[in-house]
C-alpha positions as a LaTeX table, in Angstrom:
\begin{tabular}{lrrr}
\hline
Residue & $x$ (\AA) & $y$ (\AA) & $z$ (\AA) \\
\hline
Met1 & $-17.15$ & $-11.08$ & $-6.94$ \\
Arg2 & $-18.86$ & $-8.13$ & $-8.64$ \\
Trp3 & $-17.63$ & $-4.59$ & $-9.19$ \\
Ile4 & $-19.47$ & $-1.32$ & $-8.65$ \\
Leu5 & $-17.95$ & 1.53 & $-10.66$ \\
Leu6 & $-18.14$ & 4.68 & $-8.53$ \\
Leu7 & $-16.08$ & 7.34 & $-10.23$ \\
Leu8 & $-14.77$ & 8.14 & $-13.71$ \\
His9 & $-12.08$ & 10.60 & $-14.77$ \\
Tyr10 & $-10.05$ & 10.44 & $-17.98$ \\
Pro11 & $-8.18$ & 13.75 & $-18.54$ \\
Lys12 & $-8.79$ & 13.76 & $-22.32$ \\
Thr13 & $-12.13$ & 12.00 & $-22.83$ \\
Arg14 & $-13.73$ & 12.85 & $-19.45$ \\
Pro15 & $-12.04$ & 16.00 & $-18.09$ \\
Asp16 & $-14.69$ & 16.39 & $-15.38$ \\
Ile17 & $-15.24$ & 13.92 & $-12.54$ \\
Thr18 & $-18.37$ & 11.81 & $-12.73$ \\
Phe19 & $-19.43$ & 9.79 & $-9.68$ \\
Lys20 & $-22.50$ & 7.84 & $-8.60$ \\
Pro21 & $-24.58$ & 9.30 & $-5.76$ \\
Ile22 & $-24.61$ & 7.26 & $-2.54$ \\
Asp23 & $-28.22$ & 6.15 & $-2.92$ \\
Lys24 & $-27.49$ & 4.73 & $-6.39$ \\
Val25 & $-24.48$ & 2.82 & $-5.05$ \\
Ile26 & $-26.57$ & 1.36 & $-2.22$ \\
Glu27 & $-29.31$ & 0.41 & $-4.66$ \\
Glu28 & $-26.82$ & $-1.34$ & $-6.95$ \\
Ala29 & $-25.17$ & $-3.14$ & $-4.04$ \\
Gln30 & $-28.53$ & $-4.41$ & $-2.75$ \\
Ser31 & $-29.45$ & $-5.55$ & $-6.24$ \\
Leu32 & $-26.21$ & $-7.57$ & $-6.51$ \\
Val33 & $-26.81$ & $-9.16$ & $-3.10$ \\
Asn34 & $-30.37$ & $-10.03$ & $-4.08$ \\
Ala35 & $-28.97$ & $-11.72$ & $-7.19$ \\
Gly36 & $-26.82$ & $-13.95$ & $-4.99$ \\
His37 & $-23.46$ & $-12.19$ & $-4.97$ \\
Lys38 & $-21.63$ & $-12.30$ & $-1.63$ \\
Glu39 & $-18.68$ & $-10.03$ & $-2.40$ \\
Ile40 & $-18.50$ & $-6.67$ & $-4.17$ \\
Val41 & $-15.61$ & $-4.36$ & $-5.01$ \\
Leu42 & $-16.04$ & $-0.58$ & $-5.01$ \\
Thr43 & $-13.92$ & 0.71 & $-7.87$ \\
Gly44 & $-13.23$ & 3.82 & $-9.90$ \\
Ile45 & $-10.61$ & 5.99 & $-11.57$ \\
Phe46 & $-9.07$ & 8.02 & $-8.70$ \\
Leu47 & $-11.36$ & 6.33 & $-6.18$ \\
Gly48 & $-10.08$ & 8.49 & $-3.31$ \\
Ala49 & $-11.53$ & 11.59 & $-5.00$ \\
Tyr50 & $-15.09$ & 10.31 & $-4.57$ \\
Gly51 & $-17.42$ & 13.26 & $-3.98$ \\
Gln52 & $-14.86$ & 15.87 & $-5.04$ \\
Glu53 & $-14.78$ & 18.06 & $-8.15$ \\
Ser54 & $-11.13$ & 17.42 & $-8.91$ \\
Val55 & $-8.71$ & 14.49 & $-8.65$ \\
Arg56 & $-6.01$ & 16.87 & $-7.41$ \\
Arg57 & $-5.87$ & 17.16 & $-3.62$ \\
Lys58 & $-4.45$ & 20.67 & $-3.82$ \\
Asn59 & $-7.78$ & 21.74 & $-5.34$ \\
Trp60 & $-9.91$ & 20.26 & $-2.54$ \\
Pro61 & $-11.28$ & 22.46 & 0.26 \\
Asn62 & $-9.42$ & 20.12 & 2.63 \\
Glu63 & $-6.66$ & 17.78 & 1.41 \\
Thr64 & $-8.32$ & 14.94 & 3.35 \\
Asn65 & $-11.45$ & 13.44 & 1.79 \\
Asp66 & $-13.75$ & 11.31 & 3.99 \\
Asn67 & $-16.50$ & 10.87 & 1.40 \\
Leu68 & $-15.25$ & 7.40 & 0.47 \\
Ala69 & $-15.29$ & 6.31 & 4.13 \\
Ile70 & $-18.83$ & 7.64 & 4.55 \\
Leu71 & $-19.97$ & 5.71 & 1.48 \\
Leu72 & $-18.16$ & 2.54 & 2.57 \\
Glu73 & $-19.86$ & 2.60 & 5.98 \\
Lys74 & $-23.28$ & 2.84 & 4.33 \\
Val75 & $-22.55$ & 0.05 & 1.84 \\
Ala76 & $-21.40$ & $-2.16$ & 4.72 \\
Gln77 & $-24.91$ & $-1.91$ & 6.17 \\
Val78 & $-26.56$ & $-3.47$ & 3.09 \\
Pro79 & $-28.41$ & $-6.57$ & 4.44 \\
Asn80 & $-26.72$ & $-9.92$ & 3.72 \\
Leu81 & $-23.66$ & $-8.40$ & 2.04 \\
Lys82 & $-20.86$ & $-10.68$ & 3.25 \\
Arg83 & $-17.78$ & $-9.02$ & 1.82 \\
Ile84 & $-16.64$ & $-5.63$ & 0.55 \\
Arg85 & $-13.32$ & $-4.64$ & $-0.97$ \\
Leu86 & $-11.92$ & $-1.40$ & $-2.35$ \\
Ser87 & $-9.95$ & $-1.13$ & $-5.57$ \\
Ser88 & $-6.74$ & 0.88 & $-6.02$ \\
Leu89 & $-6.06$ & 3.79 & $-3.66$ \\
Glu90 & $-3.28$ & 6.30 & $-3.10$ \\
Pro91 & $-1.68$ & 6.58 & 0.38 \\
Ala92 & $-3.47$ & 9.81 & 1.32 \\
Asp93 & $-6.81$ & 8.18 & 0.46 \\
Val94 & $-6.43$ & 5.93 & 3.50 \\
Thr95 & $-7.73$ & 8.37 & 6.11 \\
Asp96 & $-8.20$ & 7.66 & 9.80 \\
Lys97 & $-11.96$ & 7.61 & 9.19 \\
Leu98 & $-11.54$ & 5.01 & 6.45 \\
Leu99 & $-9.46$ & 2.81 & 8.77 \\
Asp100 & $-12.00$ & 3.26 & 11.59 \\
Thr101 & $-14.74$ & 2.15 & 9.21 \\
Met102 & $-12.74$ & $-0.91$ & 8.20 \\
Lys103 & $-12.18$ & $-1.81$ & 11.86 \\
Asn104 & $-15.81$ & $-1.36$ & 12.83 \\
Cys105 & $-17.47$ & $-3.20$ & 9.92 \\
His106 & $-16.82$ & $-6.94$ & 9.96 \\
Asn107 & $-17.73$ & $-7.38$ & 6.29 \\
Ile108 & $-15.03$ & $-5.02$ & 5.00 \\
Met109 & $-12.03$ & $-7.20$ & 4.18 \\
Pro110 & $-8.60$ & $-6.42$ & 5.74 \\
His111 & $-7.10$ & $-5.77$ & 2.33 \\
Leu112 & $-5.96$ & $-2.53$ & 0.69 \\
His113 & $-4.44$ & $-2.04$ & $-2.75$ \\
Leu114 & $-2.03$ & 0.90 & $-2.74$ \\
Ser115 & $-0.41$ & 1.50 & $-6.11$ \\
Leu116 & 3.30 & 2.25 & $-5.57$ \\
Gln117 & 4.36 & 2.28 & $-9.27$ \\
Ser118 & 8.01 & 3.01 & $-8.38$ \\
Gly119 & 10.22 & 3.28 & $-5.31$ \\
Ser120 & 12.21 & 6.11 & $-6.85$ \\
Glu121 & 11.32 & 9.71 & $-6.01$ \\
Lys122 & 12.68 & 10.80 & $-9.38$ \\
Ile123 & 10.48 & 8.35 & $-11.29$ \\
Leu124 & 7.39 & 9.17 & $-9.20$ \\
Lys125 & 7.80 & 12.84 & $-10.12$ \\
Lys126 & 8.10 & 11.92 & $-13.79$ \\
Met127 & 4.90 & 9.88 & $-13.41$ \\
Asn128 & 3.20 & 12.90 & $-11.81$ \\
Arg129 & 2.18 & 10.91 & $-8.74$ \\
Gln130 & 0.68 & 12.74 & $-5.74$ \\
Tyr131 & 2.85 & 11.17 & $-3.04$ \\
Thr132 & 6.45 & 10.61 & $-1.97$ \\
Ile133 & 8.04 & 7.34 & $-0.90$ \\
Lys134 & 8.10 & 8.58 & 2.70 \\
Glu135 & 4.37 & 9.34 & 2.59 \\
Phe136 & 3.67 & 5.94 & 1.04 \\
Leu137 & 5.61 & 4.02 & 3.72 \\
Asn138 & 4.15 & 6.16 & 6.52 \\
Ser139 & 0.66 & 5.28 & 5.28 \\
Ile140 & 1.50 & 1.56 & 5.35 \\
Glu141 & 2.88 & 1.89 & 8.87 \\
Asn142 & $-0.37$ & 3.51 & 10.00 \\
Ile143 & $-2.47$ & 0.82 & 8.29 \\
Asn144 & $-0.49$ & $-1.92$ & 10.04 \\
Leu145 & $-0.96$ & $-0.19$ & 13.39 \\
Gln146 & $-4.74$ & 0.10 & 12.91 \\
Leu147 & $-5.62$ & $-3.25$ & 11.30 \\
Asp148 & $-4.80$ & $-6.86$ & 12.16 \\
Arg149 & $-2.16$ & $-8.07$ & 9.69 \\
Pro150 & $-3.83$ & $-6.54$ & 6.64 \\
Ala151 & $-3.01$ & $-7.62$ & 3.12 \\
Ile152 & $-1.43$ & $-4.70$ & 1.27 \\
Thr153 & $-1.12$ & $-5.29$ & $-2.46$ \\
Thr154 & 0.42 & $-3.00$ & $-5.05$ \\
Asp155 & 1.38 & $-2.29$ & $-8.66$ \\
Ile156 & 4.95 & $-1.62$ & $-9.79$ \\
Ile157 & 5.95 & $-0.52$ & $-13.29$ \\
Val158 & 9.39 & $-1.69$ & $-14.42$ \\
Gly159 & 11.39 & 0.18 & $-17.05$ \\
Phe160 & 9.71 & 3.59 & $-17.01$ \\
Pro161 & 11.75 & 6.00 & $-19.22$ \\
Gly162 & 14.88 & 7.08 & $-17.38$ \\
Glu163 & 14.76 & 4.31 & $-14.77$ \\
Thr164 & 18.36 & 3.59 & $-13.75$ \\
Ile165 & 19.71 & 0.61 & $-11.84$ \\
Gln166 & 19.64 & 2.81 & $-8.72$ \\
Asp167 & 15.99 & 3.72 & $-9.32$ \\
Phe168 & 15.09 & 0.06 & $-9.67$ \\
Ala169 & 17.06 & $-0.79$ & $-6.51$ \\
Gln170 & 14.95 & 1.80 & $-4.68$ \\
Ser171 & 11.79 & 0.02 & $-5.89$ \\
Leu172 & 13.10 & $-3.26$ & $-4.48$ \\
Ala173 & 13.97 & $-1.57$ & $-1.18$ \\
Ala174 & 10.55 & 0.10 & $-0.89$ \\
Ala175 & 8.79 & $-3.21$ & $-1.61$ \\
Lys176 & 10.78 & $-4.93$ & 1.16 \\
Leu177 & 9.97 & $-2.18$ & 3.66 \\
Ala178 & 6.28 & $-2.25$ & 2.73 \\
Gly179 & 6.08 & $-6.05$ & 3.05 \\
Phe180 & 3.53 & $-6.37$ & 0.26 \\
Ser181 & 1.41 & $-9.53$ & 0.21 \\
Lys182 & 1.15 & $-9.33$ & $-3.58$ \\
Ile183 & 2.90 & $-7.24$ & $-6.27$ \\
His184 & 1.32 & $-6.84$ & $-9.69$ \\
Ile185 & 4.31 & $-6.29$ & $-11.98$ \\
Phe186 & 3.99 & $-4.44$ & $-15.28$ \\
Pro187 & 6.69 & $-3.76$ & $-17.88$ \\
Tyr188 & 6.54 & $-0.20$ & $-19.16$ \\
Ser189 & 4.98 & $-0.02$ & $-22.62$ \\
Lys190 & 4.92 & 3.12 & $-24.72$ \\
Arg191 & 1.47 & 4.57 & $-25.38$ \\
Ser192 & 0.99 & 7.29 & $-27.95$ \\
Ser193 & $-0.42$ & 10.66 & $-26.85$ \\
Thr194 & 0.86 & 10.20 & $-23.27$ \\
Ala195 & 3.48 & 12.43 & $-21.65$ \\
Ala196 & 5.71 & 9.41 & $-21.02$ \\
Ala197 & 5.76 & 8.56 & $-24.76$ \\
Lys198 & 7.69 & 11.79 & $-25.39$ \\
Met199 & 10.29 & 11.14 & $-22.68$ \\
Gln200 & 13.89 & 10.41 & $-23.55$ \\
Asp201 & 16.19 & 7.65 & $-22.27$ \\
Pro202 & 14.08 & 4.50 & $-22.83$ \\
Val203 & 15.11 & 1.35 & $-20.95$ \\
Asp204 & 16.29 & $-1.60$ & $-23.02$ \\
Lys205 & 13.74 & $-4.43$ & $-23.22$ \\
Lys206 & 16.31 & $-7.02$ & $-22.08$ \\
Val207 & 17.07 & $-4.91$ & $-19.02$ \\
Ile208 & 13.34 & $-4.64$ & $-18.28$ \\
Thr209 & 13.00 & $-8.43$ & $-18.50$ \\
Gln210 & 15.93 & $-8.96$ & $-16.10$ \\
Arg211 & 14.47 & $-6.49$ & $-13.61$ \\
Ile212 & 11.04 & $-8.11$ & $-13.79$ \\
Leu213 & 12.59 & $-11.49$ & $-12.92$ \\
Gln214 & 14.32 & $-9.91$ & $-9.92$ \\
Leu215 & 11.12 & $-8.30$ & $-8.73$ \\
Arg216 & 9.17 & $-11.54$ & $-9.20$ \\
Asp217 & 11.65 & $-13.36$ & $-6.97$ \\
Leu218 & 11.17 & $-10.72$ & $-4.28$ \\
Glu219 & 7.38 & $-10.81$ & $-4.71$ \\
Lys220 & 7.40 & $-14.57$ & $-4.18$ \\
Gln221 & 9.43 & $-14.24$ & $-0.97$ \\
Leu222 & 7.22 & $-11.47$ & 0.43 \\
Ala223 & 4.00 & $-13.33$ & $-0.44$ \\
Glu224 & 5.23 & $-16.51$ & 1.23 \\
Lys225 & 6.30 & $-14.62$ & 4.36 \\
Phe226 & 2.90 & $-12.92$ & 4.57 \\
Lys227 & 0.92 & $-16.14$ & 4.20 \\
Lys228 & 2.99 & $-18.03$ & 6.78 \\
Gln229 & 1.57 & $-15.75$ & 9.50 \\
Phe230 & $-1.79$ & $-17.48$ & 9.24 \\
Val231 & $-0.80$ & $-21.15$ & 9.45 \\
Asn232 & $-3.15$ & $-23.08$ & 11.78 \\
Glu233 & $-5.59$ & $-20.16$ & 11.93 \\
Ile234 & $-9.21$ & $-20.14$ & 10.75 \\
Ala235 & $-9.88$ & $-18.50$ & 7.38 \\
Gln236 & $-13.08$ & $-17.94$ & 5.46 \\
Val237 & $-12.69$ & $-18.74$ & 1.79 \\
Leu238 & $-15.09$ & $-17.63$ & $-0.94$ \\
Ile239 & $-15.02$ & $-20.44$ & $-3.50$ \\
Glu240 & $-14.34$ & $-19.18$ & $-7.04$ \\
Asp241 & $-13.32$ & $-22.46$ & $-8.72$ \\
Glu242 & $-15.62$ & $-25.33$ & $-7.77$ \\
Val243 & $-13.60$ & $-27.84$ & $-9.80$ \\
Lys244 & $-10.37$ & $-27.25$ & $-7.88$ \\
Asn245 & $-12.08$ & $-26.06$ & $-4.65$ \\
Lys246 & $-10.12$ & $-22.80$ & $-4.85$ \\
Gly247 & $-11.05$ & $-19.38$ & $-3.61$ \\
Arg248 & $-9.85$ & $-16.24$ & $-1.88$ \\
Cys249 & $-9.66$ & $-15.69$ & 1.85 \\
Glu250 & $-10.31$ & $-12.42$ & 3.68 \\
Arg251 & $-6.78$ & $-11.23$ & 2.93 \\
Tyr252 & $-7.24$ & $-11.83$ & $-0.79$ \\
Tyr253 & $-4.73$ & $-14.61$ & $-1.43$ \\
Glu254 & $-5.81$ & $-17.87$ & $-3.02$ \\
Ile255 & $-6.35$ & $-21.03$ & $-0.96$ \\
Ser256 & $-7.13$ & $-24.57$ & $-2.10$ \\
Val257 & $-9.65$ & $-26.17$ & 0.27 \\
Lys258 & $-9.37$ & $-29.88$ & 1.07 \\
Ser259 & $-12.85$ & $-31.28$ & 1.38 \\
Asp260 & $-14.55$ & $-34.68$ & 1.22 \\
Lys261 & $-17.67$ & $-33.06$ & $-0.21$ \\
Pro262 & $-18.08$ & $-30.90$ & $-3.33$ \\
Leu263 & $-18.00$ & $-27.16$ & $-2.76$ \\
Met264 & $-20.13$ & $-24.73$ & $-4.73$ \\
Lys265 & $-18.96$ & $-21.59$ & $-6.49$ \\
Gly266 & $-19.95$ & $-18.57$ & $-4.41$ \\
Glu267 & $-20.01$ & $-20.56$ & $-1.17$ \\
Ile268 & $-18.09$ & $-19.22$ & 1.84 \\
Val269 & $-16.32$ & $-21.95$ & 3.80 \\
Arg270 & $-14.50$ & $-21.91$ & 7.15 \\
Cys271 & $-11.24$ & $-23.82$ & 7.17 \\
Val272 & $-7.94$ & $-24.22$ & 8.98 \\
Ile273 & $-4.89$ & $-23.08$ & 7.02 \\
Asn274 & $-2.33$ & $-25.88$ & 6.64 \\
Asn275 & 1.43 & $-25.67$ & 7.15 \\
Asp276 & 2.08 & $-24.92$ & 3.48 \\
Ala277 & $-0.05$ & $-21.75$ & 3.90 \\
Ile278 & $-1.74$ & $-22.26$ & 0.50 \\
Thr279 & $-4.09$ & $-25.14$ & 1.32 \\
Ala280 & $-6.66$ & $-25.46$ & 4.08 \\
Ser281 & $-8.83$ & $-28.16$ & 5.65 \\
Leu282 & $-12.58$ & $-27.63$ & 5.73 \\
Val283 & $-14.27$ & $-26.90$ & 9.05 \\
Asp284 & $-17.76$ & $-26.01$ & 7.83 \\
Ser285 & $-19.56$ & $-24.06$ & 5.11 \\
Arg286 & $-22.44$ & $-21.62$ & 4.90 \\
\hline
\end{tabular}
């Protein structure tokens, strides 16, 4: 797996958006394929603002931006590129055109990472996020309608200043409704020179630890439920660990492949997912 950095924007160090032109992205993707890489990830800071002059949607000519979808469609046409993924997006970044592109290009994986951060409207406002919980869940509903059982992964921060037990309960509820296949859980940590560092009402570290354990239990349940859908189905696994025969399937989760022959790192293998949903039996490789 290799990453192509598309867009940079750091409010203090890089106040202006910088993004790679499409032809440069295509050139880099082809170079990676020529070097033997089968999967690439298109990434950036505020990836959904690709091609715009601001990361704020209210400053765009139209609040919907299809530039990312246009780029993705062109990258998908790079000869011999087997797999493409996108890094973190916001709900409004997932336009109808983006979903159409994902449906029409077989090498774009059915996996989207939408960063929730919190299920509390109050906390989202304090974080200065550009979406509401309703908009987030509506986006997930649309994704599930358009794609076949996509993997939707997310990030959630626990213990943001002012997070009450009710706020945390709302994060749990939102995660259940979203049915995430994977939750990346982060404890809030104070960083100097950020707006959050000046906020009052910090959450006790012991409380944060307890909430993380709760969220991890839920994450485990949701991940298991998601994986169980694919038992006895064919999956294609890109081997990342040739010692343990482990790799990631189309929907991003890890699978251990049972094989009588050694598998090579970077090899894509077809296998049948076993009843435990985390191992699979080899069918063939290519």
